[in-house]
DNA sequence: CGGTTCGTTGAGATCGGTCAACTCAAGTGG
DNA sequence: CCACTTGAGTTGACCGATCTCAACGAACCG
């Protein structure tokens, strides 16, 4: 049994901001950048999937609350990542800003309509979904492993995605990590200290992890 | 730690068979039905993803062997299911026939080329990928639960997919189930007997499960 | 009939969860 | 500026679910 996590709904405090200035694809061209406060909900599980989203800055988590109160985190998204893609008309997860976050939104219906004519865009959508699929498959591989291996895999994922070889600044809480890895905060904490004692990592502050022995981490990730 | 599973490579015994006769979509029209023997490999992890596949009859499992010998099963596919869809050019899992299986194959490059012009086909591909994504997300939700919940979820999935309300004929071994659920065969076995003792299911033969109390199962699935 | 594979059951070990106490940092208000 | 609160994280002691190892039973097949 995992810890029950209360997800406090904070009033989302939305307001329109300036549109993103780097126009790389069709998607960016259509939306306006929108700020979300820490812990505010971007969309809820079961809501109609009206928009697609792209993180401009900050970090987003998608999550799902199970009937008995357990929470599973689907993924963390950082600047540049697309999220909110759904095949059906409803979001299967909810999405919340972990830190102050800016997000570009674009009407799903508009994208879908365009994709029906523009095969390049259609391909882009399909590729994004595939990338998502690949990530969830990796996630499955994490969840069958031991606590140490899960944490190691998580740190490597974070290091890789932030393109910082040896220092990871974690935007998420221990509870977020625990709910992502299917463990408890205590186990996360203990595993961090184990890894620190074996000089694989250093933890100068709770939210900053320094990877001292990357190959040892990779070995743990098996 | 999970059980190390030796995957015996059986010579695949392929031979061309008659093409499938129910032509529902573009995909069926392009391939020839091909038989695979029990436990034979349809494709291997890391091989170039040259074909897409659709199960005509029988059951297929996709799997991945980890560095230390543990095996994870990605999914089971039955008649009507599409598999082998990959975003990249390589299969991220291998696929094996669990029973005698007939499969329709179609060149990926042909489908991709067509999809570039035919937006309906492109949408079909995207939908298939999304369905896959949704399945893996469900799988993640299973893996964070207790053994009883995982087994209950597995049985419900099987019952639903075979459209048989209360009897499930399992084509796969306990080892396959264990590797799908991230448990050991012993735990699978014990959980079955627990569920049988509490009259939730009956297990007349090892491979046949009768669901006696569906609502109890669903409650376990939480 | 004997061998082989698959599944079941038992006993003990172990990993991670639960519960609880404690530390630390960051406010908040007097 | 300091007491107080609050939330996040760490650590310890204990417990229980699941794994491990091992023996046994059942079905299948030559």
Short mmCIF file of C-alpha atoms (C1' of nucleotides) in Angstrom, two decimals:
data_model
loop_
_atom_site.label_atom_id
_atom_site.label_comp_id
_atom_site.label_asym_id
_atom_site.label_seq_id
_atom_site.Cartn_x
_atom_site.Cartn_y
_atom_site.Cartn_z
CA UNK A 1 0.00 0.00 0.00
CA UNK A 2 1.32 3.38 -0.87
CA UNK A 3 0.87 6.65 0.88
CA UNK A 4 -2.32 8.53 0.28
CA UNK A 5 -1.46 11.87 -1.20
CA UNK A 6 -3.84 14.76 -0.87
CA UNK A 7 -3.76 16.80 -4.05
CA UNK A 8 -4.67 20.28 -3.06
CA UNK A 9 -6.49 22.11 -5.79
CA UNK A 10 -5.13 25.60 -5.87
CA UNK A 11 -7.02 28.22 -7.85
CA UNK A 12 -5.09 28.17 -11.06
CA UNK A 13 -4.48 31.88 -11.37
CA UNK A 14 -4.38 31.88 -15.14
CA UNK A 15 -3.83 34.99 -17.16
CA UNK A 16 -2.75 35.53 -20.69
CA UNK A 17 0.92 36.16 -21.30
CA UNK A 18 3.00 36.93 -24.34
CA UNK A 19 3.12 34.24 -27.01
CA UNK A 20 6.35 32.23 -27.26
CA UNK A 21 8.89 33.83 -29.53
CA UNK A 22 10.64 30.82 -31.02
CA UNK A 23 8.34 29.50 -33.70
CA UNK A 24 9.68 26.09 -34.59
CA UNK A 25 6.59 24.22 -35.70
CA UNK A 26 2.98 24.70 -36.54
CA UNK A 27 2.00 24.04 -32.97
CA UNK A 28 3.79 26.98 -31.40
CA UNK A 29 2.30 29.37 -33.90
CA UNK A 30 -1.24 28.83 -32.78
CA UNK A 31 -1.25 29.31 -29.01
CA UNK A 32 -0.62 31.90 -26.34
CA UNK A 33 1.83 31.32 -23.47
CA UNK A 34 0.01 30.92 -20.20
CA UNK A 35 1.44 31.00 -16.68
CA UNK A 36 0.46 28.49 -14.01
CA UNK A 37 1.22 28.85 -10.32
CA UNK A 38 3.01 26.21 -8.28
CA UNK A 39 0.70 23.21 -7.64
CA UNK A 40 -2.09 24.60 -9.78
CA UNK A 41 -4.06 22.28 -12.00
CA UNK A 42 -3.64 22.65 -15.76
CA UNK A 43 -6.34 20.15 -16.54
CA UNK A 44 -8.15 17.40 -14.67
CA UNK A 45 -8.53 13.71 -15.25
CA UNK A 46 -11.72 13.03 -17.15
CA UNK A 47 -12.07 16.57 -18.49
CA UNK A 48 -12.59 16.93 -22.22
CA UNK A 49 -9.21 17.11 -23.94
CA UNK A 50 -9.73 20.48 -25.53
CA UNK A 51 -6.12 21.62 -25.81
CA UNK A 52 -2.66 20.39 -26.50
CA UNK A 53 0.12 21.83 -24.37
CA UNK A 54 3.79 22.57 -24.65
CA UNK A 55 5.97 23.52 -21.71
CA UNK A 56 7.79 26.82 -22.25
CA UNK A 57 9.38 26.95 -18.79
CA UNK A 58 8.93 25.19 -15.47
CA UNK A 59 7.91 21.59 -14.81
CA UNK A 60 4.62 19.76 -15.15
CA UNK A 61 3.52 16.41 -13.74
CA UNK A 62 0.64 14.28 -14.93
CA UNK A 63 -1.06 12.15 -12.30
CA UNK A 64 -3.97 9.91 -11.59
CA UNK A 65 -5.66 9.32 -8.25
CA UNK A 66 -6.79 5.75 -7.69
CA UNK A 67 -10.01 4.84 -5.97
CA UNK A 68 -8.28 4.19 -2.64
CA UNK A 69 -6.37 7.47 -2.67
CA UNK A 70 -3.04 6.26 -4.03
CA UNK A 71 -1.58 8.54 -6.63
CA UNK A 72 0.39 7.51 -9.69
CA UNK A 73 2.48 10.02 -11.57
CA UNK A 74 2.58 9.37 -15.29
CA UNK A 75 5.39 11.65 -16.31
CA UNK A 76 7.28 14.86 -15.66
CA UNK A 77 7.48 17.40 -18.47
CA UNK A 78 10.08 20.13 -18.81
CA UNK A 79 10.63 22.99 -21.26
CA UNK A 80 10.12 21.86 -24.83
CA UNK A 81 7.97 18.84 -23.98
CA UNK A 82 4.53 18.32 -25.46
CA UNK A 83 1.79 16.98 -23.21
CA UNK A 84 -1.98 16.53 -23.09
CA UNK A 85 -1.98 14.37 -26.20
CA UNK A 86 -4.85 11.94 -25.99
CA UNK A 87 -6.41 9.60 -28.47
CA UNK A 88 -9.84 9.87 -26.95
CA UNK A 89 -11.73 13.01 -26.11
CA UNK A 90 -10.95 12.92 -22.42
CA UNK A 91 -7.73 13.36 -20.48
CA UNK A 92 -6.77 10.09 -18.84
CA UNK A 93 -4.51 11.88 -16.37
CA UNK A 94 -4.63 15.26 -14.74
CA UNK A 95 -1.77 17.73 -15.16
CA UNK A 96 -0.37 20.10 -12.56
CA UNK A 97 2.41 22.67 -12.52
CA UNK A 98 5.16 21.62 -10.10
CA UNK A 99 6.85 24.99 -10.15
CA UNK A 100 5.86 28.31 -11.69
CA UNK A 101 5.30 27.19 -15.24
CA UNK A 102 4.59 28.76 -18.59
CA UNK A 103 2.73 26.67 -21.11
CA UNK A 104 1.64 27.18 -24.71
CA UNK A 105 -1.83 25.90 -25.44
CA UNK A 106 -3.44 25.13 -28.73
CA UNK A 107 -6.93 23.92 -29.56
CA UNK A 108 -6.90 20.22 -30.21
CA UNK A 109 -9.71 20.44 -32.73
CA UNK A 110 -7.71 22.94 -34.78
CA UNK A 111 -4.66 20.70 -34.82
CA UNK A 112 -6.73 17.66 -35.70
CA UNK A 113 -8.44 19.47 -38.52
CA UNK A 114 -5.14 20.68 -39.91
CA UNK A 115 -3.56 17.25 -39.53
CA UNK A 116 -6.27 15.76 -41.71
CA UNK A 117 -4.91 17.81 -44.61
CA UNK A 118 -1.29 18.35 -43.63
CA UNK A 119 0.44 14.98 -43.60
CA UNK A 120 3.62 16.44 -42.10
CA UNK A 121 1.69 17.66 -39.08
CA UNK A 122 -0.10 14.33 -38.84
CA UNK A 123 3.26 12.64 -38.79
CA UNK A 124 4.46 15.03 -36.12
CA UNK A 125 1.49 14.12 -33.94
CA UNK A 126 2.07 10.44 -34.46
CA UNK A 127 5.75 10.79 -33.60
CA UNK A 128 4.89 12.66 -30.40
CA UNK A 129 2.50 9.90 -29.39
CA UNK A 130 5.16 7.30 -30.15
CA UNK A 131 7.69 9.13 -28.04
CA UNK A 132 5.17 9.12 -25.22
CA UNK A 133 4.60 5.40 -25.73
CA UNK A 134 8.30 4.74 -25.56
CA UNK A 135 8.56 6.68 -22.33
CA UNK A 136 5.75 4.76 -20.66
CA UNK A 137 7.37 1.50 -21.75
CA UNK A 138 10.58 2.59 -20.04
CA UNK A 139 8.50 3.46 -17.02
CA UNK A 140 7.13 -0.08 -16.93
CA UNK A 141 10.67 -1.42 -16.96
CA UNK A 142 11.50 0.76 -13.97
CA UNK A 143 8.50 -0.42 -11.98
CA UNK A 144 9.48 -4.08 -12.00
CA UNK A 145 12.86 -3.37 -10.46
CA UNK A 146 14.19 -2.95 -6.92
CA UNK A 147 14.01 0.37 -5.11
CA UNK A 148 17.69 1.14 -5.77
CA UNK A 149 17.32 0.41 -9.46
CA UNK A 150 14.20 2.55 -9.73
CA UNK A 151 15.85 5.51 -8.05
CA UNK A 152 18.99 5.08 -10.14
CA UNK A 153 16.89 4.96 -13.30
CA UNK A 154 14.99 8.03 -12.21
CA UNK A 155 18.17 10.03 -11.58
CA UNK A 156 19.62 9.01 -14.92
CA UNK A 157 16.41 10.01 -16.68
CA UNK A 158 16.45 13.40 -14.97
CA UNK A 159 20.14 13.96 -15.69
CA UNK A 160 19.68 13.05 -19.32
CA UNK A 161 16.64 15.22 -19.84
CA UNK A 162 18.19 18.25 -18.24
CA UNK A 163 21.31 17.66 -20.32
CA UNK A 164 23.37 18.25 -17.18
CA UNK A 165 25.87 15.45 -16.97
CA UNK A 166 26.46 15.37 -13.24
CA UNK A 167 24.15 17.70 -11.35
CA UNK A 168 20.40 17.37 -11.18
CA UNK A 169 18.22 20.07 -9.72
CA UNK A 170 14.99 18.29 -8.78
CA UNK A 171 11.91 20.46 -9.15
CA UNK A 172 9.65 17.82 -7.60
CA UNK A 173 9.14 16.72 -4.00
CA UNK A 174 10.03 13.33 -2.55
CA UNK A 175 6.34 12.49 -2.66
CA UNK A 176 6.26 13.17 -6.39
CA UNK A 177 9.27 10.94 -6.91
CA UNK A 178 7.73 8.24 -4.73
CA UNK A 179 4.45 8.33 -6.65
CA UNK A 180 6.34 8.21 -9.92
CA UNK A 181 8.36 5.16 -8.88
CA UNK A 182 5.68 3.32 -6.93
CA UNK A 183 7.59 3.64 -3.65
CA UNK A 184 7.19 5.62 -0.42
CA UNK A 185 8.95 8.85 0.50
CA UNK A 186 10.80 7.00 3.25
CA UNK A 187 12.20 4.52 0.75
CA UNK A 188 13.23 7.34 -1.60
CA UNK A 189 14.98 9.09 1.25
CA UNK A 190 16.72 5.97 2.50
CA UNK A 191 17.83 5.04 -1.00
CA UNK A 192 19.31 8.49 -1.53
CA UNK A 193 21.33 8.16 1.66
CA UNK A 194 22.43 4.63 0.69
CA UNK A 195 23.63 5.93 -2.66
CA UNK A 196 25.31 8.83 -0.91
CA UNK A 197 27.06 6.52 1.58
CA UNK A 198 28.41 4.46 -1.30
CA UNK A 199 29.61 7.72 -2.89
CA UNK A 200 27.55 7.15 -6.04
CA UNK A 201 25.81 10.49 -5.52
CA UNK A 202 26.01 13.50 -3.25
CA UNK A 203 22.99 15.32 -1.85
CA UNK A 204 24.17 18.81 -0.83
CA UNK A 205 20.59 20.01 -0.45
CA UNK A 206 17.43 17.93 -0.59
CA UNK A 207 16.58 19.10 -4.08
CA UNK A 208 20.08 18.97 -5.60
CA UNK A 209 21.69 15.66 -6.51
CA UNK A 210 25.25 15.41 -7.74
CA UNK A 211 26.13 12.29 -9.65
CA UNK A 212 29.61 11.28 -8.56
CA UNK A 213 29.80 7.86 -10.14
CA UNK A 214 27.67 7.74 -13.29
CA UNK A 215 28.83 4.27 -14.35
CA UNK A 216 27.79 2.85 -10.97
CA UNK A 217 24.37 4.43 -11.46
CA UNK A 218 24.10 2.97 -14.94
CA UNK A 219 25.10 -0.42 -13.60
CA UNK A 220 22.31 -0.19 -11.04
CA UNK A 221 19.93 0.75 -13.81
CA UNK A 222 20.97 -2.57 -15.42
CA UNK B 1 14.49 -9.88 -7.84
CA UNK B 2 12.47 -11.76 -10.35
CA UNK B 3 12.98 -15.16 -11.81
CA UNK B 4 15.38 -15.47 -14.67
CA UNK B 5 13.49 -16.85 -17.62
CA UNK B 6 15.28 -18.67 -20.37
CA UNK B 7 13.68 -17.83 -23.69
CA UNK B 8 14.24 -20.75 -25.90
CA UNK B 9 14.56 -19.74 -29.50
CA UNK B 10 12.67 -22.29 -31.52
CA UNK B 11 13.19 -22.39 -35.27
CA UNK B 12 10.30 -20.33 -36.44
CA UNK B 13 8.93 -22.71 -39.05
CA UNK B 14 7.49 -19.99 -41.22
CA UNK B 15 5.70 -20.71 -44.45
CA UNK B 16 3.32 -18.72 -46.51
CA UNK B 17 -0.36 -19.36 -45.96
CA UNK B 18 -3.51 -18.04 -47.52
CA UNK B 19 -4.22 -14.33 -47.09
CA UNK B 20 -6.88 -13.36 -44.58
CA UNK B 21 -10.33 -13.25 -46.10
CA UNK B 22 -12.00 -10.48 -44.14
CA UNK B 23 -10.75 -7.27 -45.67
CA UNK B 24 -11.73 -4.54 -43.25
CA UNK B 25 -9.01 -1.98 -43.74
CA UNK B 26 -6.13 -1.09 -45.95
CA UNK B 27 -3.77 -3.04 -43.79
CA UNK B 28 -5.29 -6.46 -44.29
CA UNK B 29 -5.32 -6.05 -48.03
CA UNK B 30 -1.59 -5.88 -48.33
CA UNK B 31 -0.24 -8.88 -46.45
CA UNK B 32 -0.21 -12.64 -46.51
CA UNK B 33 -1.23 -14.76 -43.51
CA UNK B 34 1.74 -16.50 -41.99
CA UNK B 35 1.76 -19.31 -39.44
CA UNK B 36 4.10 -19.34 -36.45
CA UNK B 37 4.75 -22.34 -34.26
CA UNK B 38 4.36 -22.31 -30.49
CA UNK B 39 7.22 -20.37 -28.85
CA UNK B 40 8.70 -19.28 -32.16
CA UNK B 41 10.05 -15.79 -32.54
CA UNK B 42 8.18 -13.45 -34.85
CA UNK B 43 10.75 -10.71 -34.54
CA UNK B 44 13.56 -9.90 -32.16
CA UNK B 45 14.33 -6.90 -30.00
CA UNK B 46 16.63 -4.54 -31.85
CA UNK B 47 15.83 -5.91 -35.28
CA UNK B 48 14.81 -3.41 -37.94
CA UNK B 49 11.06 -2.89 -37.79
CA UNK B 50 10.35 -3.96 -41.33
CA UNK B 51 6.78 -5.15 -40.95
CA UNK B 52 3.56 -4.42 -39.16
CA UNK B 53 1.61 -7.39 -37.89
CA UNK B 54 -1.96 -8.31 -37.19
CA UNK B 55 -2.99 -11.44 -35.32
CA UNK B 56 -5.40 -13.60 -37.30
CA UNK B 57 -5.56 -16.44 -34.77
CA UNK B 58 -3.59 -17.53 -31.74
CA UNK B 59 -1.78 -15.39 -29.17
CA UNK B 60 1.39 -13.34 -29.29
CA UNK B 61 3.49 -11.90 -26.49
CA UNK B 62 6.01 -9.09 -26.75
CA UNK B 63 8.91 -9.24 -24.33
CA UNK B 64 12.22 -7.73 -23.40
CA UNK B 65 15.11 -9.44 -21.67
CA UNK B 66 16.96 -7.24 -19.20
CA UNK B 67 20.71 -7.33 -18.77
CA UNK B 68 20.49 -9.58 -15.71
CA UNK B 69 18.16 -12.09 -17.34
CA UNK B 70 14.86 -10.85 -16.00
CA UNK B 71 12.15 -10.75 -18.60
CA UNK B 72 9.38 -8.21 -18.92
CA UNK B 73 6.34 -8.92 -21.03
CA UNK B 74 4.94 -5.84 -22.71
CA UNK B 75 1.61 -7.15 -23.88
CA UNK B 76 -0.40 -10.10 -25.08
CA UNK B 77 -2.08 -9.86 -28.47
CA UNK B 78 -5.04 -11.93 -29.65
CA UNK B 79 -6.95 -12.21 -32.91
CA UNK B 80 -7.66 -8.80 -34.39
CA UNK B 81 -4.87 -6.99 -32.55
CA UNK B 82 -2.22 -4.99 -34.36
CA UNK B 83 1.36 -5.21 -33.11
CA UNK B 84 4.91 -4.34 -34.14
CA UNK B 85 4.09 -0.66 -34.43
CA UNK B 86 7.20 1.34 -33.66
CA UNK B 87 8.07 4.98 -34.01
CA UNK B 88 11.72 4.28 -34.64
CA UNK B 89 13.24 1.88 -37.11
CA UNK B 90 13.93 -0.83 -34.56
CA UNK B 91 11.68 -3.07 -32.53
CA UNK B 92 11.99 -2.19 -28.84
CA UNK B 93 10.56 -5.56 -27.83
CA UNK B 94 10.71 -8.99 -29.34
CA UNK B 95 7.53 -10.86 -30.28
CA UNK B 96 6.85 -14.58 -29.91
CA UNK B 97 3.91 -16.80 -30.67
CA UNK B 98 2.51 -18.30 -27.45
CA UNK B 99 0.37 -20.84 -29.26
CA UNK B 100 0.11 -21.82 -32.91
CA UNK B 101 -0.53 -18.43 -34.40
CA UNK B 102 -1.45 -16.96 -37.77
CA UNK B 103 -0.34 -13.44 -38.46
CA UNK B 104 -0.83 -11.02 -41.34
CA UNK B 105 2.28 -9.04 -42.18
CA UNK B 106 2.62 -5.89 -44.18
CA UNK B 107 5.68 -3.89 -45.11
CA UNK B 108 6.05 -0.91 -42.84
CA UNK B 109 7.60 1.21 -45.56
CA UNK B 110 4.56 0.60 -47.77
CA UNK B 111 2.16 1.64 -45.03
CA UNK B 112 4.22 4.69 -44.16
CA UNK B 113 4.39 5.76 -47.78
CA UNK B 114 0.66 5.36 -48.19
CA UNK B 115 -0.06 7.14 -44.91
CA UNK B 116 1.84 10.17 -46.16
CA UNK B 117 -0.85 10.61 -48.82
CA UNK B 118 -3.87 8.91 -47.25
CA UNK B 119 -4.87 10.89 -44.16
CA UNK B 120 -7.43 8.26 -43.13
CA UNK B 121 -4.71 5.63 -42.97
CA UNK B 122 -2.44 8.04 -41.12
CA UNK B 123 -5.19 8.55 -38.59
CA UNK B 124 -5.67 4.82 -38.28
CA UNK B 125 -1.98 4.40 -37.47
CA UNK B 126 -2.08 7.17 -34.93
CA UNK B 127 -5.16 5.69 -33.28
CA UNK B 128 -3.47 2.29 -33.06
CA UNK B 129 -0.44 3.86 -31.39
CA UNK B 130 -2.71 5.70 -28.98
CA UNK B 131 -4.52 2.51 -28.10
CA UNK B 132 -1.15 0.94 -27.38
CA UNK B 133 -0.19 3.92 -25.25
CA UNK B 134 -3.39 3.63 -23.26
CA UNK B 135 -2.72 -0.05 -22.66
CA UNK B 136 0.79 0.55 -21.37
CA UNK B 137 -0.54 3.26 -19.06
CA UNK B 138 -3.00 0.76 -17.63
CA UNK B 139 -0.11 -1.65 -17.25
CA UNK B 140 1.77 0.92 -15.18
CA UNK B 141 -1.25 1.25 -12.92
CA UNK B 142 -1.23 -2.52 -12.41
CA UNK B 143 2.45 -2.63 -11.51
CA UNK B 144 2.16 -0.31 -8.52
CA UNK B 145 -0.47 -2.46 -6.86
CA UNK B 146 -0.40 -5.51 -4.59
CA UNK B 147 -0.10 -9.02 -5.99
CA UNK B 148 -3.83 -9.70 -5.52
CA UNK B 149 -4.76 -6.50 -7.31
CA UNK B 150 -2.41 -7.22 -10.18
CA UNK B 151 -3.75 -10.71 -10.68
CA UNK B 152 -7.34 -9.46 -10.42
CA UNK B 153 -6.60 -6.78 -12.97
CA UNK B 154 -4.97 -9.30 -15.26
CA UNK B 155 -7.95 -11.65 -15.12
CA UNK B 156 -10.37 -8.81 -15.81
CA UNK B 157 -8.29 -7.68 -18.77
CA UNK B 158 -8.25 -11.20 -20.17
CA UNK B 159 -11.97 -11.73 -19.61
CA UNK B 160 -12.78 -8.43 -21.27
CA UNK B 161 -10.57 -9.00 -24.27
CA UNK B 162 -11.88 -12.48 -24.91
CA UNK B 163 -15.42 -11.16 -24.54
CA UNK B 164 -16.17 -14.13 -22.31
CA UNK B 165 -17.92 -12.82 -19.26
CA UNK B 166 -17.02 -15.53 -16.80
CA UNK B 167 -14.57 -18.06 -18.22
CA UNK B 168 -11.04 -17.28 -19.29
CA UNK B 169 -8.95 -19.77 -21.21
CA UNK B 170 -5.38 -18.69 -20.60
CA UNK B 171 -3.06 -19.36 -23.52
CA UNK B 172 0.01 -18.29 -21.57
CA UNK B 173 2.04 -20.00 -18.86
CA UNK B 174 2.36 -18.90 -15.25
CA UNK B 175 5.81 -17.63 -16.12
CA UNK B 176 4.35 -15.41 -18.82
CA UNK B 177 1.78 -14.04 -16.39
CA UNK B 178 4.46 -13.50 -13.75
CA UNK B 179 6.70 -11.63 -16.18
CA UNK B 180 3.75 -9.53 -17.31
CA UNK B 181 2.81 -8.56 -13.76
CA UNK B 182 6.31 -8.24 -12.31
CA UNK B 183 5.74 -11.11 -9.88
CA UNK B 184 7.02 -14.68 -9.54
CA UNK B 185 5.23 -17.83 -10.67
CA UNK B 186 4.90 -18.87 -7.04
CA UNK B 187 3.08 -15.67 -6.18
CA UNK B 188 0.79 -16.07 -9.18
CA UNK B 189 -0.01 -19.60 -8.14
CA UNK B 190 -0.60 -18.70 -4.50
CA UNK B 191 -2.78 -15.76 -5.45
CA UNK B 192 -4.91 -17.98 -7.69
CA UNK B 193 -5.47 -20.40 -4.81
CA UNK B 194 -6.26 -17.52 -2.45
CA UNK B 195 -8.85 -16.19 -4.89
CA UNK B 196 -10.19 -19.70 -5.32
CA UNK B 197 -10.46 -20.24 -1.55
CA UNK B 198 -12.43 -17.03 -1.24
CA UNK B 199 -14.69 -18.29 -4.06
CA UNK B 200 -13.90 -15.30 -6.28
CA UNK B 201 -12.69 -17.60 -9.02
CA UNK B 202 -12.51 -21.32 -9.77
CA UNK B 203 -9.52 -23.01 -11.38
CA UNK B 204 -10.79 -26.31 -12.85
CA UNK B 205 -7.58 -26.76 -14.82
CA UNK B 206 -4.41 -24.71 -14.59
CA UNK B 207 -5.15 -22.86 -17.80
CA UNK B 208 -8.90 -22.30 -17.30
CA UNK B 209 -10.16 -19.70 -14.86
CA UNK B 210 -13.84 -19.26 -14.06
CA UNK B 211 -14.83 -15.94 -12.61
CA UNK B 212 -17.42 -16.65 -9.94
CA UNK B 213 -17.62 -13.24 -8.35
CA UNK B 214 -16.87 -10.53 -10.90
CA UNK B 215 -17.74 -7.65 -8.59
CA UNK B 216 -15.29 -8.91 -5.99
CA UNK B 217 -12.63 -9.01 -8.69
CA UNK B 218 -13.46 -5.50 -9.80
CA UNK B 219 -13.29 -4.34 -6.20
CA UNK B 220 -9.80 -5.84 -5.92
CA UNK B 221 -8.86 -4.06 -9.13
CA UNK B 222 -9.88 -0.87 -7.25
"C1'" DC C 1 6.84 -46.69 -17.78
"C1'" DG C 2 10.23 -42.95 -17.06
"C1'" DG C 3 11.34 -38.39 -18.22
"C1'" DT C 4 10.21 -33.73 -18.72
"C1'" DT C 5 7.73 -29.64 -18.22
"C1'" DC C 6 4.48 -27.06 -15.66
"C1'" DG C 7 2.19 -25.85 -11.62
"C1'" DT C 8 1.48 -26.04 -6.47
"C1'" DT C 9 2.78 -25.78 -1.74
"C1'" DG C 10 5.77 -24.97 2.36
"C1'" DA C 11 9.46 -22.68 5.28
"C1'" DG C 12 12.44 -19.12 5.87
"C1'" DA C 13 14.69 -14.74 4.32
"C1'" DT C 14 14.42 -10.09 2.73
"C1'" DC C 15 12.92 -5.82 0.90
"C1'" DG C 16 10.07 -2.21 1.32
"C1'" DG C 17 6.00 -0.37 4.00
"C1'" DT C 18 4.07 1.54 8.33
"C1'" DC C 19 4.24 4.29 12.23
"C1'" DA C 20 6.51 7.51 14.87
"C1'" DA C 21 10.03 10.65 16.38
"C1'" DC C 22 13.16 14.02 15.09
"C1'" DT C 23 15.66 17.74 12.22
"C1'" DC C 24 15.78 21.53 9.27
"C1'" DA C 25 14.41 25.51 6.61
"C1'" DA C 26 11.17 28.96 5.67
"C1'" DG C 27 7.81 31.76 6.87
"C1'" DT C 28 4.65 34.53 10.25
"C1'" DG C 29 3.39 37.46 13.73
"C1'" DG C 30 4.12 39.63 18.11
"C1'" DC D 1 14.63 39.74 16.64
"C1'" DC D 2 12.76 35.76 18.41
"C1'" DA D 3 9.13 32.28 19.50
"C1'" DC D 4 5.98 29.59 17.01
"C1'" DT D 5 4.16 27.20 13.23
"C1'" DT D 6 4.30 24.58 9.16
"C1'" DG D 7 5.87 21.62 5.57
"C1'" DA D 8 9.49 18.78 3.83
"C1'" DG D 9 12.78 15.45 4.55
"C1'" DT D 10 15.40 11.99 7.37
"C1'" DT D 11 15.99 8.20 10.43
"C1'" DG D 12 14.78 4.18 13.42
"C1'" DA D 13 12.10 0.04 14.93
"C1'" DC D 14 9.03 -3.17 13.61
"C1'" DC D 15 6.05 -5.78 10.49
"C1'" DG D 16 4.24 -8.00 6.56
"C1'" DA D 17 4.02 -9.06 1.60
"C1'" DT D 18 6.61 -11.11 -1.70
"C1'" DC D 19 10.80 -13.57 -3.03
"C1'" DT D 20 13.86 -17.60 -2.65
"C1'" DC D 21 14.81 -22.20 -2.28
"C1'" DA D 22 13.14 -26.66 -2.12
"C1'" DA D 23 10.11 -30.51 -2.32
"C1'" DC D 24 6.22 -32.40 -4.26
"C1'" DG D 25 2.27 -33.34 -7.61
"C1'" DA D 26 0.12 -33.55 -12.14
"C1'" DA D 27 -0.10 -33.67 -17.08
"C1'" DC D 28 2.03 -34.89 -21.27
"C1'" DC D 29 4.85 -37.60 -24.42
"C1'" DG D 30 8.14 -40.50 -26.09
#
